Coordinates of C-alpha atoms in Angstrom, one line a residue:
M1 CA -6.1 42.1 16.3
A2 CA -5.8 41.1 12.7
R3 CA -7.0 43.7 10.2
E4 CA -10.5 43.2 8.6
F5 CA -10.4 42.9 4.8
S6 CA -13.7 44.2 3.4
T7 CA -12.8 44.5 -0.2
V8 CA -10.4 42.3 -2.2
G9 CA -9.1 42.7 -5.8
V10 CA -8.3 39.7 -8.0
V11 CA -6.2 40.3 -11.1
G12 CA -6.6 37.6 -13.9
L13 CA -9.8 35.6 -14.2
G14 CA -8.5 32.3 -15.7
T15 CA -9.5 29.1 -13.9
M16 CA -7.5 30.0 -10.9
G17 CA -8.4 33.6 -10.7
A18 CA -12.1 33.0 -11.1
G19 CA -11.8 30.3 -8.4
I20 CA -10.2 32.8 -6.0
V21 CA -13.0 35.3 -6.7
E22 CA -15.5 32.6 -5.8
V23 CA -13.8 31.7 -2.5
F24 CA -13.8 35.4 -1.3
A25 CA -17.3 36.1 -2.5
R26 CA -18.7 32.9 -0.9
N27 CA -17.2 34.1 2.4
G28 CA -19.0 37.5 2.4
I29 CA -16.1 39.6 1.1
D30 CA -16.7 42.1 -1.7
V31 CA -14.5 41.4 -4.7
V32 CA -13.2 43.6 -7.6
A33 CA -12.4 41.2 -10.4
V34 CA -10.1 42.6 -13.0
E35 CA -9.0 41.5 -16.5
I36 CA -7.0 43.0 -19.4
S37 CA -9.8 43.3 -21.9
A38 CA -13.6 43.0 -22.2
P39 CA -13.6 39.5 -23.9
A40 CA -11.3 38.1 -21.1
L41 CA -13.5 39.7 -18.5
E42 CA -16.5 37.9 -20.1
R43 CA -14.8 34.6 -20.1
G44 CA -13.9 35.1 -16.4
R45 CA -17.6 35.9 -15.6
A46 CA -18.7 32.8 -17.5
T47 CA -16.2 30.6 -15.5
L48 CA -17.5 31.9 -12.2
K49 CA -21.1 31.4 -13.3
G50 CA -20.5 27.9 -14.5
S51 CA -18.7 27.0 -11.3
T52 CA -21.5 28.4 -9.0
D53 CA -24.2 26.9 -11.2
R54 CA -22.6 23.5 -10.8
A55 CA -22.4 23.9 -7.1
V56 CA -26.1 24.7 -7.0
A57 CA -27.0 21.6 -9.2
K58 CA -25.0 19.4 -6.8
G59 CA -26.8 20.8 -3.8
K60 CA -23.6 22.4 -2.4
L61 CA -24.9 26.0 -2.7
A62 CA -28.4 27.4 -2.2
E63 CA -29.7 29.6 -5.2
A64 CA -30.1 32.6 -2.9
D65 CA -26.5 32.2 -1.7
R66 CA -25.3 32.0 -5.3
D67 CA -27.1 35.2 -6.2
A68 CA -25.7 37.0 -3.2
L69 CA -22.3 35.8 -4.1
H70 CA -22.5 37.3 -7.6
E71 CA -23.9 40.5 -6.1
R72 CA -20.6 40.8 -4.2
V73 CA -18.4 40.7 -7.3
H74 CA -17.8 43.8 -9.4
F75 CA -16.1 43.1 -12.8
A76 CA -13.8 45.7 -14.4
V77 CA -11.3 46.1 -17.2
G78 CA -7.9 47.6 -16.1
L79 CA -6.1 47.8 -12.8
E80 CA -7.3 51.4 -12.0
A81 CA -10.4 49.8 -10.6
L82 CA -8.4 48.5 -7.6
H83 CA -7.6 51.9 -6.1
S84 CA -9.5 51.4 -2.9
V85 CA -9.3 47.7 -2.1
D86 CA -7.6 46.3 1.1
L87 CA -5.8 43.4 -0.6
V88 CA -5.0 42.4 -4.2
I89 CA -4.2 38.9 -5.3
E90 CA -2.6 38.5 -8.7
A91 CA -3.4 35.3 -10.7
V92 CA -1.9 35.9 -14.2
P93 CA 0.3 33.4 -16.1
E94 CA 3.6 32.3 -14.6
H95 CA 5.9 34.9 -16.3
L96 CA 8.1 37.0 -14.0
D97 CA 8.3 40.1 -16.3
L98 CA 4.5 40.2 -16.6
K99 CA 4.0 39.9 -12.8
Q100 CA 6.6 42.5 -12.2
R101 CA 4.9 44.9 -14.6
I102 CA 1.5 44.3 -12.9
F103 CA 3.0 44.8 -9.3
A104 CA 4.7 48.1 -10.3
E105 CA 1.3 49.3 -11.6
L106 CA -0.6 48.1 -8.5
D107 CA 2.0 49.9 -6.3
R108 CA 1.1 53.1 -8.2
V109 CA -2.8 52.5 -8.2
C110 CA -3.4 51.0 -4.7
R111 CA -3.5 52.8 -1.3
P112 CA -0.2 52.7 0.6
E113 CA -1.6 50.3 3.2
T114 CA -3.0 47.8 0.7
I115 CA -1.3 44.3 0.8
L116 CA -0.2 43.0 -2.6
A117 CA -0.2 39.2 -3.0
T118 CA 0.8 36.9 -5.8
N119 CA -0.7 33.4 -6.4
T120 CA 2.5 32.2 -8.1
S121 CA 3.3 28.6 -7.7
S122 CA 6.9 28.7 -8.6
L123 CA 8.3 32.1 -9.2
S124 CA 10.2 34.1 -6.6
V125 CA 7.9 36.3 -4.5
T126 CA 11.0 38.3 -3.5
E127 CA 11.7 39.2 -7.2
I128 CA 8.1 40.1 -7.7
S129 CA 8.1 42.3 -4.6
V130 CA 11.1 44.4 -5.6
A131 CA 9.1 45.9 -8.6
T132 CA 7.2 47.8 -5.9
S133 CA 8.2 50.6 -3.4
R134 CA 6.5 48.4 -0.6
P135 CA 8.2 45.0 -0.6
N136 CA 7.4 44.6 3.1
Q137 CA 3.7 44.5 2.1
V138 CA 4.1 41.9 -0.6
I139 CA 3.4 38.2 0.1
G140 CA 2.6 35.0 -1.7
I141 CA -0.9 33.5 -1.2
H142 CA -0.8 30.2 -3.2
F143 CA -4.2 28.6 -3.6
F144 CA -4.6 25.2 -5.2
N145 CA -6.8 24.2 -8.1
P146 CA -9.8 24.2 -7.9
A147 CA -9.6 27.0 -5.3
P148 CA -13.2 26.7 -4.0
V149 CA -12.6 23.0 -3.2
M150 CA -9.0 22.7 -2.1
K151 CA -8.4 23.3 1.5
L152 CA -4.7 24.3 1.4
V153 CA -3.2 27.7 1.0
E154 CA 0.6 28.3 1.1
V155 CA 1.4 31.6 2.6
V156 CA 4.8 32.7 1.4
R157 CA 6.8 35.3 3.2
T158 CA 9.9 36.9 1.9
V159 CA 12.9 38.1 4.1
V160 CA 11.3 41.6 4.2
T161 CA 7.5 40.8 4.4
A162 CA 6.2 42.5 7.6
P163 CA 5.2 40.1 10.4
E164 CA 1.8 41.8 10.8
V165 CA 1.2 41.2 7.0
V166 CA 1.8 37.6 7.5
A167 CA -0.5 37.5 10.6
D168 CA -3.2 39.3 8.8
V169 CA -3.1 36.9 5.8
E170 CA -3.1 33.9 8.1
A171 CA -6.2 35.2 9.9
L172 CA -7.8 35.8 6.5
C173 CA -7.2 32.1 5.4
A174 CA -8.9 31.0 8.6
R175 CA -11.9 33.2 7.8
L176 CA -12.0 31.5 4.3
G177 CA -12.1 28.1 5.9
K178 CA -8.7 27.3 4.6
V179 CA -5.7 25.5 6.2
D180 CA -2.6 27.6 5.8
V181 CA 1.0 26.6 5.9
T182 CA 3.4 29.6 6.2
I183 CA 6.8 29.2 4.5
N184 CA 9.8 31.1 3.3
D185 CA 10.3 32.0 -0.4
R186 CA 11.9 29.1 -2.0
A187 CA 11.5 27.4 -5.4
G188 CA 8.3 25.4 -5.6
F189 CA 7.4 26.1 -1.9
I190 CA 6.2 22.8 -0.3
A191 CA 3.7 21.0 -2.6
N192 CA 5.2 21.9 -6.0
A193 CA 8.8 21.3 -4.8
L194 CA 7.8 17.7 -3.8
L195 CA 5.3 17.1 -6.6
F196 CA 7.1 18.2 -9.7
G197 CA 10.2 16.1 -9.3
Y198 CA 8.0 13.1 -9.1
L199 CA 5.9 14.2 -12.1
N200 CA 9.1 14.8 -14.2
H201 CA 10.5 11.4 -13.2
A202 CA 7.3 9.8 -14.4
V203 CA 7.6 11.6 -17.7
G204 CA 11.1 10.3 -18.0
M205 CA 10.0 6.7 -17.4
F206 CA 7.4 7.1 -20.2
E207 CA 9.9 8.8 -22.5
S208 CA 12.4 5.9 -22.2
H209 CA 9.6 3.3 -22.9
Y210 CA 10.2 1.8 -19.5
A211 CA 6.4 1.4 -19.1
T212 CA 3.2 2.6 -20.9
R213 CA 1.3 5.7 -19.8
E214 CA -1.6 3.5 -18.7
D215 CA 0.7 1.3 -16.5
I216 CA 2.6 4.2 -14.9
D217 CA -0.7 5.9 -14.0
A218 CA -2.4 2.7 -12.8
A219 CA 0.7 1.8 -10.7
M220 CA 0.7 5.0 -8.7
K221 CA -3.1 5.1 -8.2
L222 CA -3.5 1.5 -7.1
G223 CA -0.1 1.1 -5.4
C224 CA -0.2 4.4 -3.5
G225 CA -3.8 5.4 -3.4
L226 CA -3.2 8.6 -5.3
P227 CA -6.2 10.3 -6.8
M228 CA -4.6 10.5 -10.2
G229 CA -1.7 9.0 -12.0
P230 CA 1.2 11.4 -12.7
L231 CA 0.7 11.6 -16.5
A232 CA -3.1 12.2 -16.2
L233 CA -2.2 14.9 -13.6
M234 CA 0.3 16.5 -16.0
D235 CA -2.4 16.7 -18.6
L236 CA -4.8 18.3 -16.1
I237 CA -2.2 20.9 -14.9
G238 CA -1.2 21.7 -18.5
L239 CA 2.1 20.6 -20.0
D240 CA 3.1 24.2 -20.7
T241 CA 2.5 25.2 -17.1
A242 CA 4.3 22.1 -15.8
Y243 CA 7.3 23.0 -18.1
E244 CA 7.5 26.5 -16.8
I245 CA 7.3 25.4 -13.1
L246 CA 10.0 22.8 -13.7
D247 CA 12.2 25.2 -15.6
T248 CA 11.8 27.8 -12.8
M249 CA 12.5 25.3 -10.1
Y250 CA 15.6 24.0 -11.9
R251 CA 17.0 27.5 -12.3
R252 CA 16.0 28.7 -8.8
G253 CA 16.5 25.5 -6.8
G254 CA 20.1 24.8 -7.2
R255 CA 20.0 23.2 -10.7
D256 CA 18.9 19.8 -9.5
R257 CA 18.9 17.7 -12.6
R258 CA 15.6 16.0 -11.6
H259 CA 13.9 19.4 -12.1
A260 CA 15.3 19.9 -15.5
P261 CA 12.3 19.3 -17.7
V262 CA 12.4 16.0 -19.6
P263 CA 13.1 16.7 -23.3
L264 CA 9.8 15.1 -24.3
L265 CA 7.9 17.7 -22.3
K266 CA 9.4 20.6 -24.4
Q267 CA 8.6 18.7 -27.6
M268 CA 5.0 18.1 -26.7
V269 CA 4.6 21.8 -25.7
T270 CA 6.1 23.0 -29.0
A271 CA 3.8 20.5 -30.9
G272 CA 0.8 22.1 -29.1
L273 CA 0.0 18.9 -27.0
L274 CA -0.7 20.8 -23.8
G275 CA -3.0 18.2 -22.1
R276 CA -6.8 18.6 -21.4
K277 CA -7.0 22.2 -22.5
S278 CA -5.8 21.5 -26.0
G279 CA -7.6 18.1 -26.2
R280 CA -4.3 16.1 -26.5
G281 CA -1.4 15.6 -24.1
F282 CA -0.1 12.2 -22.8
Y283 CA -3.8 11.1 -23.5
T284 CA -6.3 12.2 -26.1
Y285 CA -9.5 13.8 -24.9
E286 CA -13.0 14.0 -26.4
R287 CA -12.5 17.8 -27.1
P288 CA -10.4 20.6 -25.8
G289 CA -11.2 21.2 -22.1
S290 CA -12.9 17.8 -21.6
P291 CA -11.9 15.4 -18.9
V292 CA -13.1 12.4 -21.0
V293 CA -10.2 10.2 -22.4
V294 CA -10.8 8.6 -25.8
P295 CA -8.8 5.8 -27.4
D296 CA -5.9 6.8 -29.6
E297 CA -3.2 4.9 -31.5
A298 CA -1.3 4.3 -28.2
T299 CA -4.3 2.8 -26.4
P300 CA -3.6 -0.9 -25.6
L301 CA -5.9 -3.4 -27.2
A302 CA -8.4 -5.0 -24.9
T303 CA -7.9 -8.7 -24.5
D304 CA -10.0 -11.1 -22.5
G305 CA -7.0 -11.9 -20.4
A306 CA -7.4 -15.6 -21.0
L307 CA -4.7 -16.9 -23.4
A308 CA -3.8 -13.7 -25.2
D309 CA -0.3 -13.2 -26.8
G310 CA 0.8 -16.7 -26.4
A311 CA 0.1 -16.9 -22.6
R312 CA 0.4 -20.4 -21.2
A313 CA -2.5 -22.2 -19.4
I314 CA -2.0 -22.2 -15.6
A315 CA -4.0 -24.6 -13.4
K316 CA -1.6 -25.4 -10.5
V317 CA 0.6 -22.9 -8.7
G318 CA 3.4 -23.4 -6.2
V319 CA 4.1 -20.8 -3.6
V320 CA 7.4 -20.9 -1.8
G321 CA 7.8 -19.0 1.6
S322 CA 6.2 -18.7 5.0
G323 CA 6.0 -14.9 5.6
T324 CA 3.1 -12.5 5.5
M325 CA 3.5 -12.0 1.7
A326 CA 3.6 -15.8 0.9
T327 CA 0.5 -16.3 3.1
G328 CA -1.4 -13.6 1.3
I329 CA -0.4 -14.9 -2.1
I330 CA -1.5 -18.4 -1.3
E331 CA -4.9 -17.0 -0.2
V332 CA -5.3 -15.0 -3.4
F333 CA -4.6 -17.9 -5.7
A334 CA -6.7 -20.3 -3.8
K335 CA -9.7 -17.9 -3.7
A336 CA -9.3 -17.4 -7.5
G337 CA -9.8 -21.1 -8.2
Y338 CA -6.2 -22.3 -8.7
E339 CA -4.8 -25.4 -7.1
V340 CA -2.0 -24.3 -4.7
V341 CA 1.0 -26.1 -3.4
S342 CA 2.5 -24.3 -0.4
V343 CA 6.1 -25.1 0.4
T344 CA 7.9 -24.0 3.5
R345 CA 11.0 -25.1 5.3
G346 CA 9.6 -27.6 7.7
M347 CA 6.1 -28.8 8.6
E348 CA 6.0 -26.5 11.7
K349 CA 6.1 -23.5 9.4
S350 CA 3.6 -25.1 7.1
A351 CA 1.2 -25.4 10.1
K352 CA 1.6 -21.7 10.9
V353 CA 1.0 -20.6 7.3
C354 CA -2.1 -22.9 7.2
E355 CA -3.4 -21.3 10.4
A356 CA -2.8 -17.8 9.0
V357 CA -4.6 -18.5 5.8
K358 CA -7.6 -20.0 7.7
T359 CA -7.7 -17.0 10.0
S360 CA -7.7 -14.6 7.1
L361 CA -10.4 -16.5 5.2
N362 CA -12.6 -16.7 8.3
K363 CA -12.3 -12.9 8.6
G364 CA -13.6 -12.7 5.0
V365 CA -16.6 -14.8 6.1
V366 CA -17.3 -12.7 9.2
R367 CA -17.2 -9.5 7.1
G368 CA -19.6 -11.0 4.6
K369 CA -17.0 -10.8 1.7
L370 CA -16.8 -14.6 1.3
S371 CA -19.3 -17.4 1.8
E372 CA -18.5 -20.4 4.0
A373 CA -18.7 -22.7 1.0
D374 CA -16.2 -20.5 -0.9
R375 CA -13.9 -20.5 2.2
D376 CA -14.0 -24.3 2.4
A377 CA -13.5 -24.7 -1.4
A378 CA -10.4 -22.3 -1.2
L379 CA -8.9 -24.3 1.7
G380 CA -9.6 -27.6 -0.2
R381 CA -7.5 -26.3 -3.1
I382 CA -4.3 -25.9 -1.0
S383 CA -1.9 -28.6 -0.2
W384 CA 0.9 -28.1 2.4
S385 CA 4.4 -29.4 2.0
A386 CA 7.9 -29.0 3.3
T387 CA 9.7 -30.2 0.2
L388 CA 10.4 -28.5 -3.1
D389 CA 10.0 -31.8 -5.0
H390 CA 6.2 -31.4 -4.7
L391 CA 6.5 -28.6 -7.3
A392 CA 7.4 -31.1 -10.0
D393 CA 3.9 -30.8 -11.7
V394 CA 3.0 -27.1 -11.2
D395 CA 2.6 -24.6 -14.0
L396 CA 3.7 -21.5 -12.1
V397 CA 6.0 -21.0 -9.1
V398 CA 5.8 -17.8 -7.0
E399 CA 8.8 -17.3 -4.7
A400 CA 8.2 -15.2 -1.6
V401 CA 11.2 -15.9 0.6
V402 CA 13.5 -13.5 2.4
E403 CA 15.0 -10.5 0.4
E404 CA 18.5 -12.0 0.1
L405 CA 20.0 -12.5 -3.3
S406 CA 22.0 -15.6 -2.3
V407 CA 18.9 -17.3 -0.9
K408 CA 16.8 -16.5 -3.9
K409 CA 19.4 -17.7 -6.3
A410 CA 19.9 -21.0 -4.5
L411 CA 16.1 -21.6 -4.6
F412 CA 15.8 -20.8 -8.3
A413 CA 18.7 -23.1 -9.1
S414 CA 16.7 -25.9 -7.3
L415 CA 13.4 -25.0 -9.0
D416 CA 15.3 -25.2 -12.3
E417 CA 16.1 -28.8 -11.7
I418 CA 12.7 -29.7 -10.2
C419 CA 10.1 -28.0 -12.4
K420 CA 9.0 -29.3 -15.8
P421 CA 9.9 -27.3 -18.9
G422 CA 7.6 -24.3 -19.7
V423 CA 6.9 -23.4 -16.0
V424 CA 6.9 -19.7 -15.3
L425 CA 9.2 -19.0 -12.3
A426 CA 8.3 -15.7 -10.6
T427 CA 10.0 -13.8 -7.8
T428 CA 8.1 -11.4 -5.6
T429 CA 11.2 -9.3 -4.9
S430 CA 10.6 -5.6 -4.4
S431 CA 14.3 -4.4 -4.6
L432 CA 16.6 -7.0 -6.0
P433 CA 17.5 -7.3 -9.8
V434 CA 15.2 -10.0 -11.3
I435 CA 17.9 -10.9 -13.9
D436 CA 20.3 -12.0 -11.2
V437 CA 17.7 -14.5 -10.0
A438 CA 16.9 -15.6 -13.6
M439 CA 20.5 -16.3 -14.4
A440 CA 20.7 -18.8 -11.5
T441 CA 18.6 -21.0 -13.8
H442 CA 19.1 -22.5 -17.3
R443 CA 15.7 -21.0 -18.4
P444 CA 15.9 -17.2 -17.9
A445 CA 13.3 -16.7 -20.6
D446 CA 10.7 -18.2 -18.2
V447 CA 11.6 -16.0 -15.2
V448 CA 9.6 -12.8 -14.4
G449 CA 9.1 -10.6 -11.4
L450 CA 5.6 -10.6 -9.8
H451 CA 5.7 -7.9 -7.2
F452 CA 2.5 -8.1 -5.1
F453 CA 1.8 -5.3 -2.6
N454 CA 1.1 -5.8 1.0
P455 CA -1.5 -7.1 2.0
A456 CA -1.8 -9.2 -1.1
P457 CA -5.5 -10.2 -0.7
V458 CA -6.4 -6.5 -0.6
M459 CA -4.0 -4.5 -2.8
P460 CA -5.2 -4.5 -6.4
L461 CA -1.7 -3.9 -8.0
V462 CA 0.9 -6.4 -9.2
E463 CA 4.1 -5.1 -11.0
V464 CA 5.0 -7.6 -13.7
V465 CA 8.8 -7.2 -14.2
R466 CA 10.4 -8.4 -17.4
T467 CA 14.2 -8.8 -17.7
I468 CA 16.1 -8.5 -21.0
R469 CA 15.9 -12.3 -21.1
T470 CA 12.2 -12.8 -20.3
S471 CA 10.2 -14.2 -23.2
P472 CA 7.0 -12.4 -24.5
E473 CA 5.0 -15.6 -23.6
A474 CA 6.2 -15.5 -20.0
T475 CA 5.2 -11.8 -19.7
A476 CA 1.8 -12.5 -21.3
T477 CA 1.3 -15.5 -18.9
A478 CA 2.1 -13.3 -15.9
R479 CA -0.4 -10.6 -17.1
A480 CA -3.1 -13.2 -17.8
V481 CA -2.7 -14.6 -14.2
C482 CA -3.0 -11.2 -12.7
A483 CA -6.2 -10.6 -14.6
A484 CA -7.5 -14.0 -13.5
L485 CA -6.7 -13.0 -9.8
G486 CA -8.7 -9.8 -10.3
K487 CA -5.6 -7.7 -10.0
T488 CA -4.2 -5.0 -12.3
G489 CA -0.8 -6.1 -13.7
V490 CA 1.4 -3.3 -14.9
V491 CA 4.5 -4.3 -17.0
C492 CA 7.9 -2.6 -16.5
G493 CA 11.6 -3.3 -17.1
D494 CA 14.0 -4.8 -14.5
R495 CA 15.2 -1.6 -12.9
S496 CA 15.6 -0.8 -9.2
G497 CA 12.3 0.2 -7.6
F498 CA 10.2 -0.9 -10.6
I499 CA 7.5 1.8 -11.1
V500 CA 6.0 2.5 -7.7
N501 CA 9.0 2.5 -5.4
A502 CA 11.1 4.3 -8.0
L503 CA 8.7 7.1 -8.2
L504 CA 7.6 7.1 -4.5
F505 CA 10.8 6.9 -2.5
P506 CA 12.7 9.9 -4.0
Y507 CA 9.6 12.0 -3.2
L508 CA 9.7 10.8 0.4
N509 CA 13.4 11.4 0.5
D510 CA 12.9 15.0 -0.8
A511 CA 10.4 15.6 2.0
V512 CA 13.0 14.4 4.6
K513 CA 15.6 16.8 3.0
M514 CA 13.0 19.7 3.2
L515 CA 12.5 19.0 7.0
E516 CA 16.2 18.6 7.5
A517 CA 16.8 22.1 6.0
S518 CA 14.3 23.5 8.5
Y519 CA 12.2 24.8 5.6
S520 CA 9.0 23.5 7.2
T521 CA 7.6 21.2 9.9
A522 CA 6.6 17.6 9.4
D523 CA 3.0 18.6 10.1
D524 CA 3.0 21.4 7.6
I525 CA 4.6 19.2 4.9
D526 CA 2.1 16.4 5.6
H527 CA -0.8 18.9 5.4
A528 CA 0.5 20.4 2.2
M529 CA 0.6 17.0 0.4
K530 CA -2.8 15.7 1.8
L531 CA -4.7 19.0 1.3
G532 CA -2.9 20.4 -1.7
C533 CA -2.4 17.2 -3.8
G534 CA -5.1 14.9 -2.4
Y535 CA -2.6 12.3 -1.1
P536 CA -4.1 9.8 1.3
M537 CA -1.1 10.2 3.7
G538 CA 1.6 12.8 4.1
P539 CA 5.1 11.8 3.5
F540 CA 6.1 11.5 7.2
E541 CA 3.0 9.5 8.1
L542 CA 3.8 7.2 5.3
L543 CA 7.5 6.9 6.2
D544 CA 6.5 5.9 9.8
V545 CA 4.1 3.3 8.5
V546 CA 6.5 1.8 6.0
G547 CA 9.4 1.8 8.4
L548 CA 12.4 4.1 8.1
D549 CA 14.9 1.2 7.8
V550 CA 12.9 -0.2 4.9
S551 CA 12.6 3.2 3.3
L552 CA 16.4 3.8 3.7
A553 CA 17.2 0.4 2.2
I554 CA 15.1 1.1 -0.9
Q555 CA 16.5 4.6 -1.3
R556 CA 20.1 3.2 -1.1
E557 CA 19.2 0.7 -3.8
L558 CA 17.8 3.4 -6.1
Y559 CA 20.9 5.6 -5.6
L560 CA 23.3 2.7 -6.1
E561 CA 21.7 1.8 -9.5
L562 CA 20.8 5.3 -10.9
R563 CA 23.8 7.2 -9.4
E564 CA 21.6 10.3 -9.4
P565 CA 22.9 12.8 -6.8
G566 CA 19.4 13.9 -5.8
F567 CA 18.6 10.2 -4.9
A568 CA 21.3 10.0 -2.2
P569 CA 19.5 9.2 1.1
A570 CA 18.8 12.2 3.3
P571 CA 21.3 12.2 6.2
L572 CA 18.4 12.8 8.7
L573 CA 16.8 9.5 7.5
E574 CA 20.1 7.6 8.1
H575 CA 20.6 9.2 11.6
L576 CA 17.1 8.2 12.7
V577 CA 17.6 4.7 11.5
T578 CA 21.0 4.5 13.3
A579 CA 19.2 5.8 16.5
G580 CA 16.7 3.0 16.2
Y581 CA 13.8 5.3 15.4
L582 CA 12.2 3.2 12.7
G583 CA 8.6 4.4 12.7
R584 CA 5.4 2.9 14.2
K585 CA 7.0 -0.5 14.7
T586 CA 9.5 0.9 17.3
R587 CA 6.9 3.6 18.5
R588 CA 9.2 6.4 17.3
G589 CA 10.1 7.6 13.9
F590 CA 9.4 11.2 12.6
R591 CA 6.7 11.3 15.2
D592 CA 6.4 9.8 18.7
H593 CA 3.8 7.0 18.6
S594 CA 4.2 5.8 22.1
H595 CA 0.9 7.4 23.3
R596 CA -1.1 6.5 20.2

């Protein structure tokens, strides 16, 4: 039987500490809430009151339950007040010496059987535990912010944490209605170890002017379905906190260069640009603590998307290719009012593409998203061809053929001869260098990447890839076309992976390495990212959907171009692909899908 915790102490009543107090008190447990001074105690009390009042206003907590919750909390200054509690959770700032001092004092004050827990997100629980004479009763209980809402708790055991202590804490998490994942004491645990490498990489992209803050954030929200973009999330976490976590992970986690904080981060912290809490970080906020972003000198000017920045007028569009992507792009342009010329290799393929577009449009009618008249008008705008010569009078060509450089280069050389001057030539490649395709023509200034996401009619994001030869007019034209299609176009340089894949796949690769090291299970890692970070899918769910062979190919491309040791594909990923375990399409990947 797990032990019963009737009274719990919480040390530190910042946002996280006050949230932890609320979690325990909501679940009928008496709490002794402790701070270092009377003013800090009052701030903690106000934070708790504000949170519970908001819950009442939203109808998520009855007034009587709120009042009962407050009755269970006893506020006190100083650790002496914790002399008779069953469990203490420390939630003070992420400084090892501070935490060690507090644990040494708790060891003196608390009863011998009291469990001492830290809410650290990055520091070594082991190093904290050795400040006490009871390291076997020290454990990490890492809540996620905001604690009353977030379901995940990482339970972190050291090599000497007693098994019954782990079992008691796991049972307590279940009583609190939380999902716990139990792991060993390693830098960043699960969620932060996977999250912060990705966040740091995004800051590096911004620092190098590869893409704007708005485009980086829009790309990850719209391309991956994440609740927040990485730079907005950094502002929410606090840049000083993020710096401390990265620095700790770098020092504790084998000095992986990807965890070395990007220099810009240190500069911003030194300048007091800490994110939302200071009113300014990557974005500017209405006031310190406010979530409301206000325009600043870096905010892009709003354009009507029509013919801004020298964008060229586009009326007629050619789409080359016969696969799923080409079919989706034809539909998107036709629905948006463009005349479309579809070119495939042979009329038989044309007939198949035509049938696929009709089927998709009919589905739209059945679902009530498209009228019959609009469907008929869209189909009426498309002409079907098996010869590139029919592209002689189009204003834009979008190529969506197989991902082989030789094929694309040969096609662009042909387009160069056939198309009139001033036509924008776009490739939908997701992994090949756009400049290689551009240099197969005599007009590299007119060549851009237009990377649509699958399925094109549904996904709102398009990556607009400019090479070092792309003209500003061609980039502006591509952006204006995206706006006319109702899509969000994000502009980036011609680097492997562009924005989305360059940020997404190293994170997925890190998850595979974590599994490979037997640090955690695929289920726990997926739980951690979905429940701790609000991701729509865990990394292993996503890998099985994308296809392990596709993921490996993208990861190899990134490694080949950036030569970053941390980007080398995980051996486990390579072995699964060699074994033919490619994910859902072969009914076996990281999980067995044969019975699903």
